[in-house]
CSV table of C-alpha atoms in Angstrom, one decimal:
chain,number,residue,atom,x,y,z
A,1,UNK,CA,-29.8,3.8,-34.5
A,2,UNK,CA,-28.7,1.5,-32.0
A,3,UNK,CA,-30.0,-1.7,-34.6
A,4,UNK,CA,-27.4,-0.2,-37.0
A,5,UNK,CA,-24.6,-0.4,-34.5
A,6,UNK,CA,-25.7,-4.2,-33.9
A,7,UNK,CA,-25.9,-4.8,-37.7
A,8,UNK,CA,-22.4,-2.9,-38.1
A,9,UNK,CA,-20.5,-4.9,-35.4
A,10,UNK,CA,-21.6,-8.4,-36.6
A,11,UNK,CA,-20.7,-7.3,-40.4
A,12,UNK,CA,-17.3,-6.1,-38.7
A,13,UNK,CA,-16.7,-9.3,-36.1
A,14,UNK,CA,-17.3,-11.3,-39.7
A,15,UNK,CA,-14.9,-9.1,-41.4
A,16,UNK,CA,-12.0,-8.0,-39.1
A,17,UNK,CA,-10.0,-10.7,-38.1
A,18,UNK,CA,-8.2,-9.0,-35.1
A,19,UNK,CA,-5.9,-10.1,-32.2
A,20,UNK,CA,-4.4,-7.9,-29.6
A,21,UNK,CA,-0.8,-8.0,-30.1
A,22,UNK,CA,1.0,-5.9,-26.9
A,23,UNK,CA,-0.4,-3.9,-24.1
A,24,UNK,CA,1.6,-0.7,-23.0
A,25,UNK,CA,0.3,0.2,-20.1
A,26,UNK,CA,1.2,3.4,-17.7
A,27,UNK,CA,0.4,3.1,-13.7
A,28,UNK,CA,0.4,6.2,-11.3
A,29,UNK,CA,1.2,6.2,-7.6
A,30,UNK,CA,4.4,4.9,-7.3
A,31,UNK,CA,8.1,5.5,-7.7
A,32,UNK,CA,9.9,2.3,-6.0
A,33,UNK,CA,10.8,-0.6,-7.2
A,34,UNK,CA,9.0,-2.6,-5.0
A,35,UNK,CA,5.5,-1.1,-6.0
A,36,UNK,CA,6.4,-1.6,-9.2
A,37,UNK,CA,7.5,-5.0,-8.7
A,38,UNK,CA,4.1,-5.8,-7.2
A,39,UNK,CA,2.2,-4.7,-9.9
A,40,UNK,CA,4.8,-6.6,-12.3
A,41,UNK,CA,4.0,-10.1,-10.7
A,42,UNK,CA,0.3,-9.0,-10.3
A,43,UNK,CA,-0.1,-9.0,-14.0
A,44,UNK,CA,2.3,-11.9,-14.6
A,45,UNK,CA,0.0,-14.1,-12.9
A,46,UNK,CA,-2.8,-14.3,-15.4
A,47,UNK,CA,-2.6,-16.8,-17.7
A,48,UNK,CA,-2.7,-14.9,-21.4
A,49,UNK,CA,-0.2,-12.8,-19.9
A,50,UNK,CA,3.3,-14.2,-21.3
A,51,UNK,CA,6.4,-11.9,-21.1
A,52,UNK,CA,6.3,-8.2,-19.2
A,53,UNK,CA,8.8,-5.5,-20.1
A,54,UNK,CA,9.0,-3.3,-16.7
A,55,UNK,CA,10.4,0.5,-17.1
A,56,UNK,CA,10.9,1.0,-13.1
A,57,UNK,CA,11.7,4.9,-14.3
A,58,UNK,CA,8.6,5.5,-15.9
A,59,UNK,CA,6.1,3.0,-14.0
A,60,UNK,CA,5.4,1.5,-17.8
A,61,UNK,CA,4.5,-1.7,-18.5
A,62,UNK,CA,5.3,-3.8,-22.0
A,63,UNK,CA,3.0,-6.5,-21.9
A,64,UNK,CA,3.0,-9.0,-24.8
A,65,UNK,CA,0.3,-12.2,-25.1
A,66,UNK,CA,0.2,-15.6,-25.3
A,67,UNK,CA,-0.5,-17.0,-28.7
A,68,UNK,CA,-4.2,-17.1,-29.4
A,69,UNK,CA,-5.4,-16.4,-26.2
A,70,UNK,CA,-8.3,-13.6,-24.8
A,71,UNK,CA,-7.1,-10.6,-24.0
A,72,UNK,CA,-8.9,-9.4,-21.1
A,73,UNK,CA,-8.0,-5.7,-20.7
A,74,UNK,CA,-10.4,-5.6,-17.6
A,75,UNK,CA,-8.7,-8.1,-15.6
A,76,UNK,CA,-4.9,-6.1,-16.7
A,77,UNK,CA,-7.0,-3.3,-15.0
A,78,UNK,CA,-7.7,-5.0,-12.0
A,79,UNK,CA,-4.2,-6.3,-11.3
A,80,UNK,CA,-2.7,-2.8,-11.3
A,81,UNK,CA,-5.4,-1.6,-9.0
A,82,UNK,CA,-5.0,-4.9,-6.2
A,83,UNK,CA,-1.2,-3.6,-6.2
A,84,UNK,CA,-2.6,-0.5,-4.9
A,85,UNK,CA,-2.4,2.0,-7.8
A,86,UNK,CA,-4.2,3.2,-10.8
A,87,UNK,CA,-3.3,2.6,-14.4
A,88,UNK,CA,-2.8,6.4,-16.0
A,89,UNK,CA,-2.6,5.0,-19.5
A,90,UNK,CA,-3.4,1.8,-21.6
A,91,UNK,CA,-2.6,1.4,-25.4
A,92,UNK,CA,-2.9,-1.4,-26.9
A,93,UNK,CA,-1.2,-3.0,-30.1
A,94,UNK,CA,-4.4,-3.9,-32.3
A,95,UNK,CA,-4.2,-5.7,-35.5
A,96,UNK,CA,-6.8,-4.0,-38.1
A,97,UNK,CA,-8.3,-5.9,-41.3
A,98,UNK,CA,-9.5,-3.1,-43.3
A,99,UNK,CA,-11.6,-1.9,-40.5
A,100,UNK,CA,-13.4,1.5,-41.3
A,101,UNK,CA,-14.0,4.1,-38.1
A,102,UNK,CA,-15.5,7.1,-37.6
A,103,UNK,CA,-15.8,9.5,-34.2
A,104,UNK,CA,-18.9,7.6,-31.8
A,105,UNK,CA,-19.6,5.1,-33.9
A,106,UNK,CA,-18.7,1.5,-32.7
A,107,UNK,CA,-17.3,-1.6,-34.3
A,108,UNK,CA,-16.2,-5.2,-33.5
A,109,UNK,CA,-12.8,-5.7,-33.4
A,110,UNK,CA,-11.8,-9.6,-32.6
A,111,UNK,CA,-14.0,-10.3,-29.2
A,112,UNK,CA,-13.6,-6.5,-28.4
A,113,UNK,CA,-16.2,-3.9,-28.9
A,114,UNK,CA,-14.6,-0.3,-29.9
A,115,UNK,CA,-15.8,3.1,-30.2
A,116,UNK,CA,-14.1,5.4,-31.2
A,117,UNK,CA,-14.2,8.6,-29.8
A,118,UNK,CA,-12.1,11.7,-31.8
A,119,UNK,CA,-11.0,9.8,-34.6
A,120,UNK,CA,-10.8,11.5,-38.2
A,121,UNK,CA,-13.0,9.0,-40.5
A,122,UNK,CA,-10.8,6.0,-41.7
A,123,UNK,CA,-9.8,2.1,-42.6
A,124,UNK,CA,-7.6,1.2,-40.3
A,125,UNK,CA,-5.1,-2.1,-41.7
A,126,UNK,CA,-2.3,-3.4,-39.9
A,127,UNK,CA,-1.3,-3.5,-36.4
A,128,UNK,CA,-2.9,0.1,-34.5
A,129,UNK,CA,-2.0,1.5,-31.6
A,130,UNK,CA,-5.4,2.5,-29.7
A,131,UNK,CA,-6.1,4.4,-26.4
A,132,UNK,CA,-8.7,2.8,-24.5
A,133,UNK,CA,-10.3,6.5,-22.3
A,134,UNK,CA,-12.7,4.6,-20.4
A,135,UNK,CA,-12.7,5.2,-16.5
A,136,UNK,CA,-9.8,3.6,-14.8
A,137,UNK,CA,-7.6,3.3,-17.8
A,138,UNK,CA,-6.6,6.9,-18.1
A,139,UNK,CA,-5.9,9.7,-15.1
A,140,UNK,CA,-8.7,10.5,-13.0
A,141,UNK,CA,-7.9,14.0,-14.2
A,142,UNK,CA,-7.5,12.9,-18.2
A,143,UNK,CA,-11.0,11.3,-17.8
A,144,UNK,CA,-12.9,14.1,-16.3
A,145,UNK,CA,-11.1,16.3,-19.3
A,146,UNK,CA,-12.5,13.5,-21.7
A,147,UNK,CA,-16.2,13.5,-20.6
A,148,UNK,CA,-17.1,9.9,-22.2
A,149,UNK,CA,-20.8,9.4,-21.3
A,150,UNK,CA,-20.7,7.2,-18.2
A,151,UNK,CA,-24.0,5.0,-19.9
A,152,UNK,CA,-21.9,3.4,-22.2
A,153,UNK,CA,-19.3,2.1,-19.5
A,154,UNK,CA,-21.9,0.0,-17.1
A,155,UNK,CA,-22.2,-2.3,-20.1
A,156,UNK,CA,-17.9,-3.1,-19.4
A,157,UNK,CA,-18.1,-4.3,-22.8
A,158,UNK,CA,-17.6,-1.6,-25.4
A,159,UNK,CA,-14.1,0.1,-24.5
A,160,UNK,CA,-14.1,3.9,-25.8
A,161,UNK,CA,-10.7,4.3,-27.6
A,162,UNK,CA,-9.1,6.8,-29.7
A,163,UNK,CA,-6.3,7.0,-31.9
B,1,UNK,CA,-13.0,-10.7,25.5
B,2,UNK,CA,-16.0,-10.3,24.4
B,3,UNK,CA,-15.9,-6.7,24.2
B,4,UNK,CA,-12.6,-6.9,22.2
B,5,UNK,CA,-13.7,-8.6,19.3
B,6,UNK,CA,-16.7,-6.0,19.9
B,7,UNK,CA,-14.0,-3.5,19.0
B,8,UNK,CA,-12.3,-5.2,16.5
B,9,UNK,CA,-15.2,-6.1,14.3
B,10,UNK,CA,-16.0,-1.8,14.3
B,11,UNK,CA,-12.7,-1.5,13.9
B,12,UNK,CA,-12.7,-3.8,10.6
B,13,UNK,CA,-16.1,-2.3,9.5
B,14,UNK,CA,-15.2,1.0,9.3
B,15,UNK,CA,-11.7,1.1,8.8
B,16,UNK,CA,-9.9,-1.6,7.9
B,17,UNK,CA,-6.6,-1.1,4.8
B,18,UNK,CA,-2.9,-1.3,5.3
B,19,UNK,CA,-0.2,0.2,2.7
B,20,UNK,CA,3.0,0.3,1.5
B,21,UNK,CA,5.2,2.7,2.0
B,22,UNK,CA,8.2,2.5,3.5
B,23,UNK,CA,8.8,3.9,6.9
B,24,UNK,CA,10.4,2.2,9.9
B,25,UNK,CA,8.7,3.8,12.9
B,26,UNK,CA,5.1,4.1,11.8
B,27,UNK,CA,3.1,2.6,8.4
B,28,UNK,CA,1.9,4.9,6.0
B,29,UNK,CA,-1.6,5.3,4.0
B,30,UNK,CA,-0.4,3.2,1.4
B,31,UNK,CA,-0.9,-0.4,1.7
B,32,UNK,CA,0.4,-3.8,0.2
B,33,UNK,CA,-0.7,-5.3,-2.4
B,34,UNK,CA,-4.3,-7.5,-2.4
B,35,UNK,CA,-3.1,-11.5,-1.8
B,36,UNK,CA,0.5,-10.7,-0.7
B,37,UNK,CA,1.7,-11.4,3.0
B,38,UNK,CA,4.3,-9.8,4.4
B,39,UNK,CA,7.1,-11.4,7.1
B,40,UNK,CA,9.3,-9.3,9.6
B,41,UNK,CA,11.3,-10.0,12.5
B,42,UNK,CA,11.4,-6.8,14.4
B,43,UNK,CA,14.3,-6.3,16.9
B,44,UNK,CA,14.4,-3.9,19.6
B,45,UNK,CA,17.6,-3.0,21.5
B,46,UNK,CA,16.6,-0.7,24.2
B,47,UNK,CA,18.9,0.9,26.5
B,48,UNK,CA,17.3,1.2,30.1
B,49,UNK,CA,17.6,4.5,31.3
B,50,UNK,CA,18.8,3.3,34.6
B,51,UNK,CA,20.7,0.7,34.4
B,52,UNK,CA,23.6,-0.9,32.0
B,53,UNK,CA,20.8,-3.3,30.7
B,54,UNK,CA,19.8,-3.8,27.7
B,55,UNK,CA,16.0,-4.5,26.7
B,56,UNK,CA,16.0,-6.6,24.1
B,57,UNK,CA,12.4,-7.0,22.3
B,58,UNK,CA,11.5,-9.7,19.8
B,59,UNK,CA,8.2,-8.8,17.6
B,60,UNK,CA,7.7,-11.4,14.9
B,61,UNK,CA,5.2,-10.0,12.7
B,62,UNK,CA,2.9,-11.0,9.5
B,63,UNK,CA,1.7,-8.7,7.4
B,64,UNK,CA,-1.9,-9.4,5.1
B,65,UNK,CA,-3.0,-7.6,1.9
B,66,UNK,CA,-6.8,-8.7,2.4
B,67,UNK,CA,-7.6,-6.5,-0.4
B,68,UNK,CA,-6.7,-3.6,-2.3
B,69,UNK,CA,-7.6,-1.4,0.6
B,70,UNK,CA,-7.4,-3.6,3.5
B,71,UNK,CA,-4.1,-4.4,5.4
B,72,UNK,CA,-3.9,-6.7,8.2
B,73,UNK,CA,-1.0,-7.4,10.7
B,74,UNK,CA,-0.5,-9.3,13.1
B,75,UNK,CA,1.9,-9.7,15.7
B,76,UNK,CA,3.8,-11.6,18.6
B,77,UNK,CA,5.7,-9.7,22.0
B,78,UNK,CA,8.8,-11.3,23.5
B,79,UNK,CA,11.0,-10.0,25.8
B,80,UNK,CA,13.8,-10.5,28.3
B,81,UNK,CA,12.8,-7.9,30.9
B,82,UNK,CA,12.1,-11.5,32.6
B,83,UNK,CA,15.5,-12.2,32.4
B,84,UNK,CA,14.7,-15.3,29.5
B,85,UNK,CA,13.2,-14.3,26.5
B,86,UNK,CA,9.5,-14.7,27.0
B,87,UNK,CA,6.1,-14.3,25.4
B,88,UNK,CA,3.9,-11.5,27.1
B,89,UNK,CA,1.5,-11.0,24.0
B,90,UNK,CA,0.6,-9.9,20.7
B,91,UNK,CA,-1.8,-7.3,18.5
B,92,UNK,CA,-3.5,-7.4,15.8
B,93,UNK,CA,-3.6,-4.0,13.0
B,94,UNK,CA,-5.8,-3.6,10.7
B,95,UNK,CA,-5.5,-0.5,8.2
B,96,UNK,CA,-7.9,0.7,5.6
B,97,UNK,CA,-7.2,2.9,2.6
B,98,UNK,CA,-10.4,5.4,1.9
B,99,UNK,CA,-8.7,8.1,0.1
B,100,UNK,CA,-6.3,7.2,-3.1
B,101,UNK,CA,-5.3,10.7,-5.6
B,102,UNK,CA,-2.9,9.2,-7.7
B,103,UNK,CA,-0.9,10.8,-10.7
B,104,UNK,CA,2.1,9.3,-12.5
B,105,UNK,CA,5.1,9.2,-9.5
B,106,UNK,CA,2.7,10.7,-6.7
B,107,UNK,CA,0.0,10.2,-4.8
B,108,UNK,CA,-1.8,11.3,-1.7
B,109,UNK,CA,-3.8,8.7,0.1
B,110,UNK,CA,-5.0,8.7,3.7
B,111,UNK,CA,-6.1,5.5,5.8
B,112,UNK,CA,-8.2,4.7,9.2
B,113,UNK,CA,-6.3,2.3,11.3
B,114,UNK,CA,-6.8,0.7,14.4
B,115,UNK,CA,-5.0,-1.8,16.8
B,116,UNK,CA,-5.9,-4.2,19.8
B,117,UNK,CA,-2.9,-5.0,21.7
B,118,UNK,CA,-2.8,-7.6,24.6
B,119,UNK,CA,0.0,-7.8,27.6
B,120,UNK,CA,0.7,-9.8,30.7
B,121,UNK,CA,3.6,-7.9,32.0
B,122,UNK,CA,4.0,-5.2,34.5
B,123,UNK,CA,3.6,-2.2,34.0
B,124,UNK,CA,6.0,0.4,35.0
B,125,UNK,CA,5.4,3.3,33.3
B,126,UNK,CA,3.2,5.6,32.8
B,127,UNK,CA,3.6,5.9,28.8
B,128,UNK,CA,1.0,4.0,27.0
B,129,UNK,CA,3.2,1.8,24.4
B,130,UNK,CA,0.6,-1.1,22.8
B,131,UNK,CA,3.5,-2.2,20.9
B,132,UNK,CA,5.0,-4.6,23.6
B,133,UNK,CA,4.2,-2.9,26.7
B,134,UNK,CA,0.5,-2.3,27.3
B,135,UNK,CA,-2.9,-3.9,26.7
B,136,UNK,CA,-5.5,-1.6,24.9
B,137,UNK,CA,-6.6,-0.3,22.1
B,138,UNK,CA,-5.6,2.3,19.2
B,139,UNK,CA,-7.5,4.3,16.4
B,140,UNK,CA,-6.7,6.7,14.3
B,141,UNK,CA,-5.9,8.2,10.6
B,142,UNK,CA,-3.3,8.8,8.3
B,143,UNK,CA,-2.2,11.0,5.4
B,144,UNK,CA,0.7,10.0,3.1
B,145,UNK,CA,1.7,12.0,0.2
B,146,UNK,CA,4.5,10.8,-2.2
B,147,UNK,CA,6.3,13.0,-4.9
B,148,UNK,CA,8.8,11.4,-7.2
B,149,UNK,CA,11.6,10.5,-4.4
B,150,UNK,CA,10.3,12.0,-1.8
B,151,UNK,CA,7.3,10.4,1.0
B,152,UNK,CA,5.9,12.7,3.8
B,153,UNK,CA,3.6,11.2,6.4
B,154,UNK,CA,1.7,12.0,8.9
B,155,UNK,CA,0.2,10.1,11.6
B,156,UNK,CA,-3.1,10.7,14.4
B,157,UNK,CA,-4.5,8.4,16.7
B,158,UNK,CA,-6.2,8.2,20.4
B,159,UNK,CA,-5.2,5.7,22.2
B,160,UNK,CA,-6.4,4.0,25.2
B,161,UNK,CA,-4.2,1.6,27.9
B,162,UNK,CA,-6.2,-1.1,29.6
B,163,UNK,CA,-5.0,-3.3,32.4
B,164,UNK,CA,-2.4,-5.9,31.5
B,165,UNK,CA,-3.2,-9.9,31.5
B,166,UNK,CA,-2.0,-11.7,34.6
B,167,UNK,CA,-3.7,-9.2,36.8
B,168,UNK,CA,-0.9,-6.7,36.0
B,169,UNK,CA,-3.2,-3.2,36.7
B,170,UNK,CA,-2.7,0.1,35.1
B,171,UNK,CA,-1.6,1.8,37.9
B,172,UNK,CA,-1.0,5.4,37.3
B,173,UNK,CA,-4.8,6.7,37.9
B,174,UNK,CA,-7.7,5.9,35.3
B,175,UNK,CA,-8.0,9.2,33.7
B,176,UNK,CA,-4.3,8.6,32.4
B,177,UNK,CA,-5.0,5.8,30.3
B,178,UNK,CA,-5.9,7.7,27.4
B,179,UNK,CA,-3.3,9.0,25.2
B,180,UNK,CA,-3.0,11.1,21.6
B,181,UNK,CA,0.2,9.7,19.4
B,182,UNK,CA,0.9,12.1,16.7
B,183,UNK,CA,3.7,11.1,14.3
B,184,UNK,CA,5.1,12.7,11.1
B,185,UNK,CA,7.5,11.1,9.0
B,186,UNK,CA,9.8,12.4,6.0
B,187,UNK,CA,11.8,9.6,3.6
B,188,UNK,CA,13.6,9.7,0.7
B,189,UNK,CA,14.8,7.3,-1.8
B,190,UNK,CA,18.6,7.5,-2.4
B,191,UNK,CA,19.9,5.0,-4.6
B,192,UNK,CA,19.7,3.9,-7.2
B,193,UNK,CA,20.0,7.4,-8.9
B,194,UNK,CA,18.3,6.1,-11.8
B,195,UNK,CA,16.4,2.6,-11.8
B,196,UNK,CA,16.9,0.0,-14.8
B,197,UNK,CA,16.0,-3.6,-13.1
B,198,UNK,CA,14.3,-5.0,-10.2
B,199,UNK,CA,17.3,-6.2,-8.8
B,200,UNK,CA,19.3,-3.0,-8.3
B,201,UNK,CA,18.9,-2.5,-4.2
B,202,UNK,CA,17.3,0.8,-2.9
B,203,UNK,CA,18.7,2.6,-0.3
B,204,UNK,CA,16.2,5.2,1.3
B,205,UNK,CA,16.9,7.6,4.6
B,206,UNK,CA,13.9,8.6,7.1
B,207,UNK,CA,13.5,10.8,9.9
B,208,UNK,CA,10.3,10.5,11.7
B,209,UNK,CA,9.1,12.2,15.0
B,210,UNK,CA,7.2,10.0,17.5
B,211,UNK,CA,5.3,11.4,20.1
B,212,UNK,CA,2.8,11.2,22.9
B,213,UNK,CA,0.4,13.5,24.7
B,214,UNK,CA,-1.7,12.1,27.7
B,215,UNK,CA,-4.9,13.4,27.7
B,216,UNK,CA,-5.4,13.0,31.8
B,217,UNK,CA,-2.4,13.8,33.4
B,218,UNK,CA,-0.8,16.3,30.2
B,219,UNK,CA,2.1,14.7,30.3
B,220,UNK,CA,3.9,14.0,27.0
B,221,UNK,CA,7.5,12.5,24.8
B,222,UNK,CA,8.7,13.6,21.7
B,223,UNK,CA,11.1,11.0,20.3
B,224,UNK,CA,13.2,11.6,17.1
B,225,UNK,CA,14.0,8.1,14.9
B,226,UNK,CA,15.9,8.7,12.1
B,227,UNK,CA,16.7,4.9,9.8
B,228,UNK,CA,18.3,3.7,6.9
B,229,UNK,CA,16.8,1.1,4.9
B,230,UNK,CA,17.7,-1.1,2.2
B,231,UNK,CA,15.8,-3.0,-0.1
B,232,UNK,CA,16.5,-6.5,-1.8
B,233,UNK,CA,15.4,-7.5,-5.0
B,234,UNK,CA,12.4,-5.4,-5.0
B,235,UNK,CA,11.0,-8.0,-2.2
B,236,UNK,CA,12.9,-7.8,0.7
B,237,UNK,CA,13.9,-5.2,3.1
B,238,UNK,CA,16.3,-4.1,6.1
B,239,UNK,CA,15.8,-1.4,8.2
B,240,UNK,CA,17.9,-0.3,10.6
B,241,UNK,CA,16.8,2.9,13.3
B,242,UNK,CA,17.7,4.6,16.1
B,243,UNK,CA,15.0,6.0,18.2
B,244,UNK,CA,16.0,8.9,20.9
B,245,UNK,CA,13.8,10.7,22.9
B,246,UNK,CA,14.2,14.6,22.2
B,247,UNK,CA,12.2,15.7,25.4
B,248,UNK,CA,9.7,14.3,28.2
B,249,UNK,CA,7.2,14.6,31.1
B,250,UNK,CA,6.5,11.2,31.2
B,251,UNK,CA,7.8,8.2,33.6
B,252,UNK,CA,10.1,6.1,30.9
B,253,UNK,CA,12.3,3.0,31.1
B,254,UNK,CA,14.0,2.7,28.0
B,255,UNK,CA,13.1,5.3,25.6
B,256,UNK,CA,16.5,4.7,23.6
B,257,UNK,CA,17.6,2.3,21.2
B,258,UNK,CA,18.1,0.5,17.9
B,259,UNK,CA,15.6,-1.3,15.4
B,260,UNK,CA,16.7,-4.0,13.6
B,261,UNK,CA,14.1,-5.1,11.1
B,262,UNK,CA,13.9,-7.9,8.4
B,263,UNK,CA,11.4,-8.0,6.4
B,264,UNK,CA,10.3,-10.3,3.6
B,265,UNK,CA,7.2,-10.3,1.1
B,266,UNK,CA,5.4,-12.6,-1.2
B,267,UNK,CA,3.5,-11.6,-4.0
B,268,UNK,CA,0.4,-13.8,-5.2
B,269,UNK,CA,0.8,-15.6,-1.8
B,270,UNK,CA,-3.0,-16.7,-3.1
């Protein structure tokens, strides 16, 4: 099973030509300005990052990419959590080249690895919004609700997502 | 000395962590962000209780966000109860963060946090202040929950007086060096009403209840410090408190007065 996995994600690296187009990404544990302006110059400060769109009200973050660069959603993560919060939700903006999915089945998406958790079997085309659930990028709460089998997440490499 | 740095290095192992929220009196579980360092000039104006004179106390302080969970501070003493303003000492504060429950616009967080303080002035009186009075040391924990607008805190620690520098002794009885400071704090952001940019400056009101019980001799203060504070482009911050002592046992100097704080923080410092 897990050979067919392999064999699916190089066919789908080959096929999908993918780039990560925007983040939107939700922290928790704050309210002022100043936290959030911490975690707004915390992400600013690595280098793919190029332009942030900061909603102080909601504690959401627009992030958009430099051209051509990797997207390191672990290190967007990590920003948020040196300010001294949590990230409570991370979607991001996905462009999809005829890529088909199905629920726990996983698939190579540009340098990501992606399964897909909850997802009706489809092809995904176009630029996707996706939900990574993996710990730390949803609620402590959301992620106990979740369950996502913890084995999967010591790798760091394949992100569990949904639609 | 040696047993100091003894101290401190438990201190750090164990607890460690500084935070960010807001209050003017005491710090809460939160703390700053990792690689940022914060700036203050903290000004005292205390009236003595005897006398027209005013105390006027000059605490330059930096502020260290080690790490997500550990805050360090460090701090400077002057004062003019010498008649020119004067160094007498310094601390060092080290918080850590071992509890973070976070949901979108609250959280409840607690933190261990302890402080060295050093002193070569006299002492004369018998409330145990490491924040520009005595030498010692101080541990303790706090809780901090936030919701939406609203930050309550709440503040424990034991704390014990040693003898001053400059051969300054602690002279109201060994058994009264050790103290219990209990604090609880209550802030609320009042403007903006609704936030669009980084720039807009926040205005947020505190009340917070300082007080003391000594563990030998049972006496104790209760002080009351309410504050306004206003922050600057999401980076820089005045605070502005008056502290007034509600009721006492204890042998006191100048209990009341203002607090004029600046305060300025870099993000990234590294």
């Amino acid at each position: 099973m897990k050979k067919i996995f392999l064999i699916a994600s190089i066919v789908y690296s080959v096929a999908a030509n993918s780039q990560v187009t925007k983040v939107n990404l939700q922290a928790s544990g704050l309210t002022c300005s100043m936290c959030s302006n911490s975690i707004n110059k915390a992400l600013k400060s690595l280098d793919f990052v190029d332009k942030i769109d900061a909603n102080i009200k909601t504690s959401t973050f627009e992030i958009k990419f430099k051209e051509g660069s990797k997207v390191d959603f672990d290190k967007l993560k990590k920003k948020v959590e040196d300010a001294g919060f949590f990230v409570a939700g991370f979607v991001a903006s996905m462009h999809f080249n005829g890529v088909k999915v199905k629920s726990n089945e996983t698939v190579a998406v540009g340098d990501k690895t992606l399964r897909f958790v909850n997802v009706k079997e489809q092809t995904l085309s176009g630029v996707k919004s996706i939900k990574i659930i993996d710990k730390g990028f949803v609620s402590a709460k959301e992620f106990k609700k979740n369950n996502v089998s913890p084995a999967a997440d010591k790798s760091g490499k394949i992100y569990h997502v949904t639609i | 000395m040696k047993k100091y740095f003894i101290i401190v290095s438990v201190l750090m192992l164990h607890h460690g962590g500084f935070a960010q929220e807001l209050f003017s009196f005491t710090e809460p579980a939160s703390n700053m962000p990792a690689k940022s360092i914060g700036l203050r000039l903290n000004n005292y104006l205390m009236g003595e209780n005897k006398s027209s004179k005013i105390n006027y106390h000059l605490v330059p302080e930096v502020m260290v966000g080690v790490s997500k969970n550990i805050m360090l501070h460090g701090d400077l003493f002057l004062s003019n109860r010498n008649k020119r303003l004067s160094l007498e000492g310094g601390s060092i504060y080290g918080k850590y963060r071992f509890l973070s429950t976070d949901d979108v616009q609250k959280h409840f967080r607690m933190a261990a946090f302890g402080r060295l303080s050093y002193n070569n002035s006299d002492i004369h009186m018998d409330e145990i202040n490491l924040y520009g009075h005595n030498s010692g040391w101080e541990t303790g924990i706090v809780a901090t929950q936030l919701l939406h607008k609203v930050a309550i805190s709440s503040g424990l620690s034991y704390v014990n007086a040693t003898d001053n520098g400059r051969g300054n002794k602690f002279s109201f009885g060994d058994k009264n060096r050790k103290a219990i400071n209990y604090t609880f704090s209550v802030g609320k952001l009042m403007l903006p009403k609704e936030y669009t940019d980084y720039k807009q400056t926040n205005v947020n009101l505190m009340l917070e209840v300082l007080s003391q019980y000594n563990l030998g001799s049972g006496k104790y203060y209760i002080d009351a410090a309410p504050s306004i504070q206003f922050i600057f482009n999401s980076q820089s911050r005045i605070d502005i408190g008056y502290r007034k002592e509600l009721s006492t046992t204890n042998l006191r100097t100048a209990p009341n007065g203002f607090l004029i704080r600046f305060e300025h923080n870099l993000f990234n410092a590294w």
